[in-house]
mmCIF file of C-alpha atoms in Angstrom:
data_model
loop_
_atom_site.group_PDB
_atom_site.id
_atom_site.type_symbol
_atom_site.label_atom_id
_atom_site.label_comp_id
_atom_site.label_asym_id
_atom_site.label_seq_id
_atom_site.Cartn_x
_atom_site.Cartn_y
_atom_site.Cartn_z
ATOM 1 C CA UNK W 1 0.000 0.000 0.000
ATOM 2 C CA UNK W 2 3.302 2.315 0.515
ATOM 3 C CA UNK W 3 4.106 1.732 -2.818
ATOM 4 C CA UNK W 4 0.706 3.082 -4.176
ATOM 5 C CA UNK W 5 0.578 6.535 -1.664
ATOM 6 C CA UNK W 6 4.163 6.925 -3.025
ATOM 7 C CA UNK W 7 3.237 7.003 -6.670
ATOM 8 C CA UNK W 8 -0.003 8.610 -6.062
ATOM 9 C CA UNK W 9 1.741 11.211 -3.982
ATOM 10 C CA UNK W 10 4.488 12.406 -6.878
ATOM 11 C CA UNK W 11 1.194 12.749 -9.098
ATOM 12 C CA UNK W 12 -0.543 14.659 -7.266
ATOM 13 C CA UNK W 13 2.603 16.858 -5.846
ATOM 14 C CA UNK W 14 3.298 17.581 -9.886
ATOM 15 C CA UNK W 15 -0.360 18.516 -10.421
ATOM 16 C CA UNK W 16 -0.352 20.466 -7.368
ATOM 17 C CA UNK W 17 3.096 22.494 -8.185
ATOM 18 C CA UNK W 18 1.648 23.352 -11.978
ATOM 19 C CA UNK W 19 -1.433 24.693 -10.838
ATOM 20 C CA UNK W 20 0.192 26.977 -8.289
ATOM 21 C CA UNK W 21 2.544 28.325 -11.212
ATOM 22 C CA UNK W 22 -0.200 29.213 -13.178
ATOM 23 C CA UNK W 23 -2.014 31.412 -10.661
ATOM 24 C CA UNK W 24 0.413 32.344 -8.346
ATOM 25 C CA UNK W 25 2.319 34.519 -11.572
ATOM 26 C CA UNK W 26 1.385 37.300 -14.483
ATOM 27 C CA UNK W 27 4.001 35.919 -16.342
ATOM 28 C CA UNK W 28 3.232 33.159 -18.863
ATOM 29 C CA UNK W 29 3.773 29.761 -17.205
ATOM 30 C CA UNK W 30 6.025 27.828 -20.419
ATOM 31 C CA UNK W 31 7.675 31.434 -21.112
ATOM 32 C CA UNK W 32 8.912 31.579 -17.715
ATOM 33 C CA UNK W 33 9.965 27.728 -17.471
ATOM 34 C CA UNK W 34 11.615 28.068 -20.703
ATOM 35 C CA UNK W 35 13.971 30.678 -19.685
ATOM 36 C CA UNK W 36 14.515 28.614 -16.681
ATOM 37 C CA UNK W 37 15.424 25.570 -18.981
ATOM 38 C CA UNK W 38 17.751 27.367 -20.914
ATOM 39 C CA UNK W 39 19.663 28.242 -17.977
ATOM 40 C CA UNK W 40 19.890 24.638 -16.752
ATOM 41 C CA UNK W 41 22.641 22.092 -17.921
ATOM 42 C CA UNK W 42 21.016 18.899 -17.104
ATOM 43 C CA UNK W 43 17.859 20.228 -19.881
ATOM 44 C CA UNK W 44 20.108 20.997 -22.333
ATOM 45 C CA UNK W 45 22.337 17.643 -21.852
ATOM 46 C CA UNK W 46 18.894 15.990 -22.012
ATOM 47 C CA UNK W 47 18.106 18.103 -24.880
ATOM 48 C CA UNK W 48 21.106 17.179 -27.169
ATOM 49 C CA UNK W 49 20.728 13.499 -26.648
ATOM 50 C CA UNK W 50 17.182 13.663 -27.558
ATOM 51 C CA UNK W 51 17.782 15.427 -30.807
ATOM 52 C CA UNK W 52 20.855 13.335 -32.181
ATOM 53 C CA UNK W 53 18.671 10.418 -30.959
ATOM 54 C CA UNK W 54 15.374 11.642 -33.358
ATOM 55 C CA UNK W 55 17.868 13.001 -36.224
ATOM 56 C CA UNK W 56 19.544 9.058 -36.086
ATOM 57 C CA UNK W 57 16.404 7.664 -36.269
ATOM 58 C CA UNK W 58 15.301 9.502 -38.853
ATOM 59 C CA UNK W 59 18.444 9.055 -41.012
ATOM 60 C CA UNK W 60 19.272 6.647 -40.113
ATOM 61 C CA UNK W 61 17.980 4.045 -42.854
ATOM 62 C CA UNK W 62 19.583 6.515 -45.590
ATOM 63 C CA UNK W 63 22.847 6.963 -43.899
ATOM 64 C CA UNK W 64 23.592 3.144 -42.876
ATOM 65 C CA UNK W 65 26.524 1.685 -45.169
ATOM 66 C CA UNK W 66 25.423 -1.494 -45.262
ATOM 67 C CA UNK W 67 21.693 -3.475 -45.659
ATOM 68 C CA UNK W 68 20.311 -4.253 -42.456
ATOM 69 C CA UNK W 69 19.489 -7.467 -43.160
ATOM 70 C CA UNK W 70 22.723 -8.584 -45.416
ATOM 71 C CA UNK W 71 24.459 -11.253 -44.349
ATOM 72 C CA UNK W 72 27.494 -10.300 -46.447
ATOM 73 C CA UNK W 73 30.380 -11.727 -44.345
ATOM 74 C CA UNK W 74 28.451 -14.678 -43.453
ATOM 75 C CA UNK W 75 31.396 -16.801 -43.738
ATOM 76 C CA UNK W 76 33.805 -14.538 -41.919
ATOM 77 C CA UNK W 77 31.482 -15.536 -38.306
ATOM 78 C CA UNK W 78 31.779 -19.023 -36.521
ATOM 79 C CA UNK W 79 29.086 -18.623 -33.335
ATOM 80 C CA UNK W 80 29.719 -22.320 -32.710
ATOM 81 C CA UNK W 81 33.573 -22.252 -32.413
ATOM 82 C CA UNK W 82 33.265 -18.508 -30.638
ATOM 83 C CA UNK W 83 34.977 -16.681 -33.721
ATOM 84 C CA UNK W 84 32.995 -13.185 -34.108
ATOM 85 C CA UNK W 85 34.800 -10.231 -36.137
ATOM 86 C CA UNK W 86 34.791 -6.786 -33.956
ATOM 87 C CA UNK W 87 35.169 -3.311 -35.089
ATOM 88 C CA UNK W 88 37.131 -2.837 -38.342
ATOM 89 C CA UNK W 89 37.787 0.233 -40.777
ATOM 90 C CA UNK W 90 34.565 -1.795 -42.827
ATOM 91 C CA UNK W 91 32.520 -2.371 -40.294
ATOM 92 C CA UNK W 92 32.441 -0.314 -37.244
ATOM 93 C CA UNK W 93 30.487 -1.889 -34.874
ATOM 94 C CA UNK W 94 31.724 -5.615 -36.046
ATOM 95 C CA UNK W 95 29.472 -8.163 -37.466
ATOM 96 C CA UNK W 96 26.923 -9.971 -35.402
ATOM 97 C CA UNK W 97 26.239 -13.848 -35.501
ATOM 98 C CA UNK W 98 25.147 -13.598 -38.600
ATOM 99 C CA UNK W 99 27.174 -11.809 -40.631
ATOM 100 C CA UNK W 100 25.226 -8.170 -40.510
ATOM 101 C CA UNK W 101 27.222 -5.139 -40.527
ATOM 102 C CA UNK W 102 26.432 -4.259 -36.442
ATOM 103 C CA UNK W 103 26.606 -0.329 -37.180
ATOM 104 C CA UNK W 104 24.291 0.023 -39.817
ATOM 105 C CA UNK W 105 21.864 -2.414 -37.739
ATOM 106 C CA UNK W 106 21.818 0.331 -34.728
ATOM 107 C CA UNK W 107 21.212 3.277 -37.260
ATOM 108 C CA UNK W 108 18.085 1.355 -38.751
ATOM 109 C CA UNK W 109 17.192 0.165 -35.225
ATOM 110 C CA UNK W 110 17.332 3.220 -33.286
ATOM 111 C CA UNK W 111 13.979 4.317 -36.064
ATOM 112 C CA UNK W 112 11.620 1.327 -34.698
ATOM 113 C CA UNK W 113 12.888 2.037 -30.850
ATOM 114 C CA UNK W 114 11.593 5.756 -31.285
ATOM 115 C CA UNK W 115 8.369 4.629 -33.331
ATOM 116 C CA UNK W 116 7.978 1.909 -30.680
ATOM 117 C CA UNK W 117 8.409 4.992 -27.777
ATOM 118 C CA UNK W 118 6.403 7.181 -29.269
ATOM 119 C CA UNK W 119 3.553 5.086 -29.669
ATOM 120 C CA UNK W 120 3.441 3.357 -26.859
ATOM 121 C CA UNK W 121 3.432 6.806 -24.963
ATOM 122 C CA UNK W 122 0.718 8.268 -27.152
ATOM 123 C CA UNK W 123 -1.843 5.848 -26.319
ATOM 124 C CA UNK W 124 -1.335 6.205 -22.385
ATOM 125 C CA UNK W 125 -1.002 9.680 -23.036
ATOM 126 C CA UNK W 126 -4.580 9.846 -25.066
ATOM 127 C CA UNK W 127 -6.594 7.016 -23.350
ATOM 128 C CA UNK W 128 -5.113 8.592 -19.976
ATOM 129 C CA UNK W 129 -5.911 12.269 -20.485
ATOM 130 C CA UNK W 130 -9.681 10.550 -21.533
ATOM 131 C CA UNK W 131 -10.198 8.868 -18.188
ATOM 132 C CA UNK W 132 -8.772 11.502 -16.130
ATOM 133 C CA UNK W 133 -10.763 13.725 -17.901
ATOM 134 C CA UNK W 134 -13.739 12.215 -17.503
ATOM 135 C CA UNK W 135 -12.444 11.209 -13.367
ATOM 136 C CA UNK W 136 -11.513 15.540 -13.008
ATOM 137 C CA UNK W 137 -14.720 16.631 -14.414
ATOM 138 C CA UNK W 138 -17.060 14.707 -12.510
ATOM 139 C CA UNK W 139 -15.234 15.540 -9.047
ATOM 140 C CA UNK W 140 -15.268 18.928 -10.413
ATOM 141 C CA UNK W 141 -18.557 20.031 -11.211
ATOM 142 C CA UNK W 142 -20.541 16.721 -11.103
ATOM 143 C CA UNK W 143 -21.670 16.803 -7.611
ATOM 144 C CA UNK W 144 -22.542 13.960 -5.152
ATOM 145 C CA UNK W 145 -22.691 11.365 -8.440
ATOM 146 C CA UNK W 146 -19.598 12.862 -10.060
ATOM 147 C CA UNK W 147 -17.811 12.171 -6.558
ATOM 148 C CA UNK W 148 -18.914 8.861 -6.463
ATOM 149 C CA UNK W 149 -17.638 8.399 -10.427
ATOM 150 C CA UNK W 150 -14.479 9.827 -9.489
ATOM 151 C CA UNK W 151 -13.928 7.243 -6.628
ATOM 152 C CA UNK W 152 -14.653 4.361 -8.548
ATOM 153 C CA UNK W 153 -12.134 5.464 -11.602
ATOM 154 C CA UNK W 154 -9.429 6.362 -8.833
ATOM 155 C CA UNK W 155 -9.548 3.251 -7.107
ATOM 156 C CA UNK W 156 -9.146 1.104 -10.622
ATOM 157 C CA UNK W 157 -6.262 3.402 -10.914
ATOM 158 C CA UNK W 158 -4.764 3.061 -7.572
ATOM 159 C CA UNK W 159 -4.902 -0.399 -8.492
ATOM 160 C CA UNK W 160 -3.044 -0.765 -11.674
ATOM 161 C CA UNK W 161 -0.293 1.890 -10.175
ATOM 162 C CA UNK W 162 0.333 -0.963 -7.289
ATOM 163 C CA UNK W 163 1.486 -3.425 -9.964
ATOM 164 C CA UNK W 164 5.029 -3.322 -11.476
ATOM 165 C CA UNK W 165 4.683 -1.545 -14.482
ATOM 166 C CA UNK W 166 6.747 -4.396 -16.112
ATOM 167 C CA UNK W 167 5.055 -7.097 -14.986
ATOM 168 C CA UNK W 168 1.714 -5.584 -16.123
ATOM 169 C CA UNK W 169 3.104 -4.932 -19.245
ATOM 170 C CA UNK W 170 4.560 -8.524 -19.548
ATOM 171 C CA UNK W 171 0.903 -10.305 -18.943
ATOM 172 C CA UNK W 172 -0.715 -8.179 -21.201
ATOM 173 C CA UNK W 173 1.546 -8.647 -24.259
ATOM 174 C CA UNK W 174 1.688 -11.989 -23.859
ATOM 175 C CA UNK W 175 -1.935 -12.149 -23.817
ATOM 176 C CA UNK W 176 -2.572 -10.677 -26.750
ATOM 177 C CA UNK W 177 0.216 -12.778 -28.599
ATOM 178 C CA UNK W 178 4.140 -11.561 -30.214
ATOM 179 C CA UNK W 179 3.969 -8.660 -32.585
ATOM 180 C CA UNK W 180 5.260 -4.802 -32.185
ATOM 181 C CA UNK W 181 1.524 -3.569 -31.664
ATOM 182 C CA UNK W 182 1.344 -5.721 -28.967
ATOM 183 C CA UNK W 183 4.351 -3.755 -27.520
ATOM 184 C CA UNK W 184 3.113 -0.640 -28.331
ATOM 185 C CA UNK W 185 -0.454 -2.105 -26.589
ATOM 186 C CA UNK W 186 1.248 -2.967 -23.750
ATOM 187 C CA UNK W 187 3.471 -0.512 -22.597
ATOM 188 C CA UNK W 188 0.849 2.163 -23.872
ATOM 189 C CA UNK W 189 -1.864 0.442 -20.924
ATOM 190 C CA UNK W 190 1.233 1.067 -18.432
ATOM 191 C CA UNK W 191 0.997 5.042 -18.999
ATOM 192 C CA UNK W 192 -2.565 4.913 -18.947
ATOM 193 C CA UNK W 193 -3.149 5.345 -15.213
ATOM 194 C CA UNK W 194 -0.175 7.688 -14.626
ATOM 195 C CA UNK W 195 -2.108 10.450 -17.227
ATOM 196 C CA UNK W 196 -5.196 9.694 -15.401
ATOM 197 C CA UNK W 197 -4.040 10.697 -12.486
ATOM 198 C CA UNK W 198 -2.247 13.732 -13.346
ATOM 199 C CA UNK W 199 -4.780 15.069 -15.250
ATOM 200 C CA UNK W 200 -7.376 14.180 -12.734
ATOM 201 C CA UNK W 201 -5.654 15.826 -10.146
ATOM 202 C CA UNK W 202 -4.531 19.113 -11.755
ATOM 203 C CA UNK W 203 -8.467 19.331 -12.753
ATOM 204 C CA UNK W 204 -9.102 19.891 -8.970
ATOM 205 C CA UNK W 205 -6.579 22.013 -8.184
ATOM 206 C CA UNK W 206 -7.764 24.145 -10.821
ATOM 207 C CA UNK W 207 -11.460 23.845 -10.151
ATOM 208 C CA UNK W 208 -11.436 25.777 -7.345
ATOM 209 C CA UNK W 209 -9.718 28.654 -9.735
ATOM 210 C CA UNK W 210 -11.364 32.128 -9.288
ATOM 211 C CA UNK W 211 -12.081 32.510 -13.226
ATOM 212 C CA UNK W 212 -13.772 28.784 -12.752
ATOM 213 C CA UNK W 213 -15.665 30.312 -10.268
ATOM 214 C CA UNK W 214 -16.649 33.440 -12.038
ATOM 215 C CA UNK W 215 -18.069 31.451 -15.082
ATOM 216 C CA UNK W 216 -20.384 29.073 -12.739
ATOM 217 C CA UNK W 217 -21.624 32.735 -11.069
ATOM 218 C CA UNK W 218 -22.128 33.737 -14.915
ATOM 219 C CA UNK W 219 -24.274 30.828 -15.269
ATOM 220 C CA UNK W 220 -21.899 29.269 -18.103
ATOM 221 C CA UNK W 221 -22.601 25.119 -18.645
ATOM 222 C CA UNK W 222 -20.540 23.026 -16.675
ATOM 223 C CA UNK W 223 -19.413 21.089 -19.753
ATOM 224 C CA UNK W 224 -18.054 24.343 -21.806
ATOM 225 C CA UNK W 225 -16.117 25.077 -18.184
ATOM 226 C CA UNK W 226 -14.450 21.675 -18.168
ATOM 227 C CA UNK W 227 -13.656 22.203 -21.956
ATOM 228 C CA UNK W 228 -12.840 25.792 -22.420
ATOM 229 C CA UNK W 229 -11.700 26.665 -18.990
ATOM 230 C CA UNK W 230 -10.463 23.943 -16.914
ATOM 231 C CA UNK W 231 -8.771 21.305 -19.731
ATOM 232 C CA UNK W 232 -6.490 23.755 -21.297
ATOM 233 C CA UNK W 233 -5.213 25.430 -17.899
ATOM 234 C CA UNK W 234 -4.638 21.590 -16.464
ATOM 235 C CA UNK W 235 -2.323 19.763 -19.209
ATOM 236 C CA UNK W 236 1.031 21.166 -18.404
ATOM 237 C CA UNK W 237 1.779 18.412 -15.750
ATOM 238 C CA UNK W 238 0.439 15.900 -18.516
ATOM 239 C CA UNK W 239 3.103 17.317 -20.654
ATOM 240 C CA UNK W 240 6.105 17.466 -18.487
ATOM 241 C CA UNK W 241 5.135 13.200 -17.915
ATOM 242 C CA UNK W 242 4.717 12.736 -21.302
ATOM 243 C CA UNK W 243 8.747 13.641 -21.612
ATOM 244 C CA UNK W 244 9.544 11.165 -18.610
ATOM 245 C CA UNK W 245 6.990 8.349 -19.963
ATOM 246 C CA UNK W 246 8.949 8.229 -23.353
ATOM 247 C CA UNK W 247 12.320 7.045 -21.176
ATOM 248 C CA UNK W 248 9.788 4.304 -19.659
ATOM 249 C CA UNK W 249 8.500 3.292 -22.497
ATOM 250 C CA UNK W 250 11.326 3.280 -24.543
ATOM 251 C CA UNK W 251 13.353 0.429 -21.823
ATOM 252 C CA UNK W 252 9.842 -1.124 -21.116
ATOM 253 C CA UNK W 253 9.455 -1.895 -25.003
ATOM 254 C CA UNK W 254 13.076 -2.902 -25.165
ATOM 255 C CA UNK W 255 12.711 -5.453 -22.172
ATOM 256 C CA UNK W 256 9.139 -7.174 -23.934
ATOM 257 C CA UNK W 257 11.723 -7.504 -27.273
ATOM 258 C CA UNK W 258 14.201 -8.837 -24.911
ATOM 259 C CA UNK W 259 12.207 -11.341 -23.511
ATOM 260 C CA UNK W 260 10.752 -12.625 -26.831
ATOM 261 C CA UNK W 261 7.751 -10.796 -27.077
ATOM 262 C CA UNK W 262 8.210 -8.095 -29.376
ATOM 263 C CA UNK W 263 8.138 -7.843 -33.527
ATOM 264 C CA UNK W 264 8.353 -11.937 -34.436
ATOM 265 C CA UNK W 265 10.984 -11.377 -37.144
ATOM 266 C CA UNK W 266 14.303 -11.282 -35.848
ATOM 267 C CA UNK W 267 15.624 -9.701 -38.721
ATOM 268 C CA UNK W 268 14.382 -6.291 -38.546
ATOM 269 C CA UNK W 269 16.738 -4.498 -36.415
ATOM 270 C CA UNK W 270 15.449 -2.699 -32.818
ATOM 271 C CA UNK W 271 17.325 -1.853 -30.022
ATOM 272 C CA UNK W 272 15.980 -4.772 -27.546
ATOM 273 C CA UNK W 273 16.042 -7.401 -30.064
ATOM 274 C CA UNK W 274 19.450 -6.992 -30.841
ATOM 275 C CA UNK W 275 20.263 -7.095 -27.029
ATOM 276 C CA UNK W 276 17.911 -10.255 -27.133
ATOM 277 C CA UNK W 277 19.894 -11.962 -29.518
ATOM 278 C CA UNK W 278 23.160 -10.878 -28.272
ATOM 279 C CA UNK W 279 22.781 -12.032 -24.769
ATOM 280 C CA UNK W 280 23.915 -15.649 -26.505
ATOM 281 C CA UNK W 281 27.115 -14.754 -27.460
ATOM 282 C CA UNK W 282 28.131 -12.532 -24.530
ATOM 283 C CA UNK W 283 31.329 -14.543 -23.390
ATOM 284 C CA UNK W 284 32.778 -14.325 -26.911
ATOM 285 C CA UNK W 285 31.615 -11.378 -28.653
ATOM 286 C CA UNK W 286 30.320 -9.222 -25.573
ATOM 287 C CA UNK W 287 30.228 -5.911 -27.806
ATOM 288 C CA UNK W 288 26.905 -7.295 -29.370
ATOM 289 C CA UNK W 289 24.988 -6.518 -26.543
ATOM 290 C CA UNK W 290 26.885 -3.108 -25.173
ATOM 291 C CA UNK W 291 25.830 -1.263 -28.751
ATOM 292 C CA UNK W 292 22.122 -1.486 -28.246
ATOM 293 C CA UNK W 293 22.311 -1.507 -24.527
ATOM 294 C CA UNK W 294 24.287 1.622 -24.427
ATOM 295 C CA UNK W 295 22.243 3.239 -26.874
ATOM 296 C CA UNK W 296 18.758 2.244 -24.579
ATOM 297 C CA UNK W 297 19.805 3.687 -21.826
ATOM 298 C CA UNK W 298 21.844 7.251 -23.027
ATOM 299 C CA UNK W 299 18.448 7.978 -25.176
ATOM 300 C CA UNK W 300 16.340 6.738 -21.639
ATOM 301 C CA UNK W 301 18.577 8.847 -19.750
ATOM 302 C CA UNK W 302 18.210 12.105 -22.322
ATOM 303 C CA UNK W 303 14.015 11.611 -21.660
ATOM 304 C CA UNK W 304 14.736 11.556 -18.377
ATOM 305 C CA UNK W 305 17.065 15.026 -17.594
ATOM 306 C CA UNK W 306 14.585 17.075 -19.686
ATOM 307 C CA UNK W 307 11.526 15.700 -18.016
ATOM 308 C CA UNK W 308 13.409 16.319 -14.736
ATOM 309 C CA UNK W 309 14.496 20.108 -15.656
ATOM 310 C CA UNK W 310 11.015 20.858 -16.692
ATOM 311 C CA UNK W 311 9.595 19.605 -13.529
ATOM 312 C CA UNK W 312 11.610 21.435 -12.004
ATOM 313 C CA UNK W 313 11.121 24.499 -13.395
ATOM 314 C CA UNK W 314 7.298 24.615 -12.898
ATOM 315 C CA UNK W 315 8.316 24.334 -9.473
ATOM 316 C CA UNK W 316 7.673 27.688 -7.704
ATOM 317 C CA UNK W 317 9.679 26.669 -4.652
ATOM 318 C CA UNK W 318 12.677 26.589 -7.465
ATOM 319 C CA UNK W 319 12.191 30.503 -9.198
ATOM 320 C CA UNK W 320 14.542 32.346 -8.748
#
C-alpha cells in the first residue's frame, strides 16, 4: 500500500506544483519555465541526446553503409567455435552472428525504438488524459454522483499503479500474442493510469480557480467550463510526464523484445532485439549486446534530464 501513496503522492505533488505556477504569476507559465530551462545544464544535456537520438532515427535508414538485413560476411562468423569479427575500418560496430554489418543495424534500429516509444506513450497519453478527464470533471462540477464516479475510476487506478509496471506490461503482451503492436499495446496500458491521475488531479486544483468560479456565477454550462476553462489550464503536468513516460517506455518496449515478445521477425533491427539476440554470445563477442544496450539507456537517460528540468522548473519553490 506504501508503494501506491508513493506514486499517487508524486502525481498529485506535480499537479499540485503546476497549478500553483499558473495562478500564483502574471508571467506566462512555459515562457517563464523556458527561460529557466535554458539556464539549466542537465535540460540541455537531455536536450542534445534527444535530438541526435530523433535526427539518427530519422536518417538513419539513408545513412547506414550497409543493408540491415545482409548477411554479407556470413562466412567470416563461426558462433559455434566462438569466432565473431569486432570493429574494423569496414565495419564499425563488427558483425553480429550472422554476418550483418552491427553499425548500420543500430542506425536502422534506433527508427523502430523511437516509433515503438512514441507510440506506446501516445496511447497512455490519449486514453489517460480521456479517463482523467472524464475522473476531473465529474469531481469537479458533477456533484454527489460525479464524486462517487471519481472514486470508482481512482480506485481502478490506484490499483493498476500498485502493480510493477513491467510485470503488467509482460501479462498483457503476452496475452494478446508476439507482434510490435502488442508492444506498443502494452506498454501504452502502463501510462494509462499515470495520465489519469495527473490530469485528474490538476483538474481539482484548478477547479477551485477564481475565473472557474466566475463562469459558474455567470451561469456558463458546466461542460463548456471543463472544456474551455479547466482542460487547457490543467495539461502542463500531462506534458512534463509525457517527456519522462517516453524514457519508460522506450526500456519497457526494449525489455518485452528482450524477452521474446516483441516484432516476431528477428531480422528487422530494434534496439531490444538486438540485445535479445546478443545475450547468446556474450562470453565471446560481448560488444553485441553493449551497442544497443548503451544506446537504450543514453536515449532513456536524455528523456529523463529534460523531463526532470522541466519539472523542475514549474516548481515555484525553485524561481529564482
Amino acid at each position: 500500500m506504501s508503494l501506491v501513496s508513493t506514486n499517487t503522492s508524486k502525481l498529485d505533488r506535480l499537479a499540485e506544483l503546476t497549478a500553483k505556477s499558473e495562478t500564483s504569476s502574471g508571467a506566462s507559465l512555459w515562457r517563464e519555465a523556458f527561460r529557466r530551462l535554458r539556464s539549466s545544464k542537465m535540460a540541455v544535456i537531455g536536450a542534445v541526446v534527444i535530438a541526435l537520438f530523433v535526427v539518427v532515427a530519422v536518417v538513419g535508414p539513408w545513412v547506414a553503409p550497409h543493408g540491415p538485413t545482409a548477411q554479407i560476411w556470413r562466412g567470416e562468423v563461426f558462433p559455434n567455435q566462438g569466432k565473431f569479427v569486432g570493429p574494423r575500418a569496414e565495419n564499425w560496430f563488427g558483425l553480429d552472428h550472422l554476418g550483418r554489418d552491427m553499425f548500420s543495424r543500430f542506425l536502422v534500429g534506433a527508427r523502430q525504438t523511437l516509433l515503438v516509444g512514441v507510440v506506446s506513450m501516445l496511447i497512455g497519453l490519449i486514453a489517460g488524459a480521456v479517463v482523467g478527464a472524464v475522473s476531473g470533471a465529474a469531481a469537479t462540477l458533477g456533484g454527489r454522483t460525479g464524486r462517487r464516479i471519481d472514486s470508482v475510476i481512482m480506485r481502478v487506478t490506484d490499483i493498476m499503479l500498485a502493480l510493477p509496471s513491467l510485470l503488467l506490461a509482460v501479462s498483457i503482451a503476452a496475452v494478446m500474442g508476439q507482434s510490435l503492436t502488442t508492444v506498443m499495446i502494452a506498454v501504452g496500458v502502463v501510462q494509462v493510469p499515470v495520465f489519469a491521475r495527473l490530469l485528474r488531479g490538476s483538474m481539482l486544483a484548478q477547479g477551485g480557480s477564481d475565473y472557474v468560479l466566475a463562469a459558474r456565477a455567470l451561469g456558463i454550462r458546466k461542460r463548456r467550463i471543463v472544456l474551455t476553462q479547466i482542460m487547457p489550464n490543467s495539461l502542463s503536468p500531462v506534458i512534463v510526464q509525457a517527456t519522462l513516460s517516453l524514457a519508460t517506455a522506450i526500456i519497457e518496449a526494449a525489455a518485452l523484445s528482450y524477452l521474446g515478445l516483441g516484432n516476431p521477425d528477428p531480422a528487422v533491427p530494434e534496439w531490444g532485439v538486438m540485445l535479445s539476440q546478443a545475450q547468446r554470445f556474450f562470453d565471446n563477442a560481448p560488444m553485441m549486446s553493449v551497442y544497443p544496450a548503451v544506446g537504450i539507456i543514453i536515449t532513456a537517460l536524455g528523456f529523463t534530464l529534460l523531463g526532470e528540468a522541466m519539472r523542475e522548473a514549474l516548481d515555484p519553490k525553485l524561481r529564482g
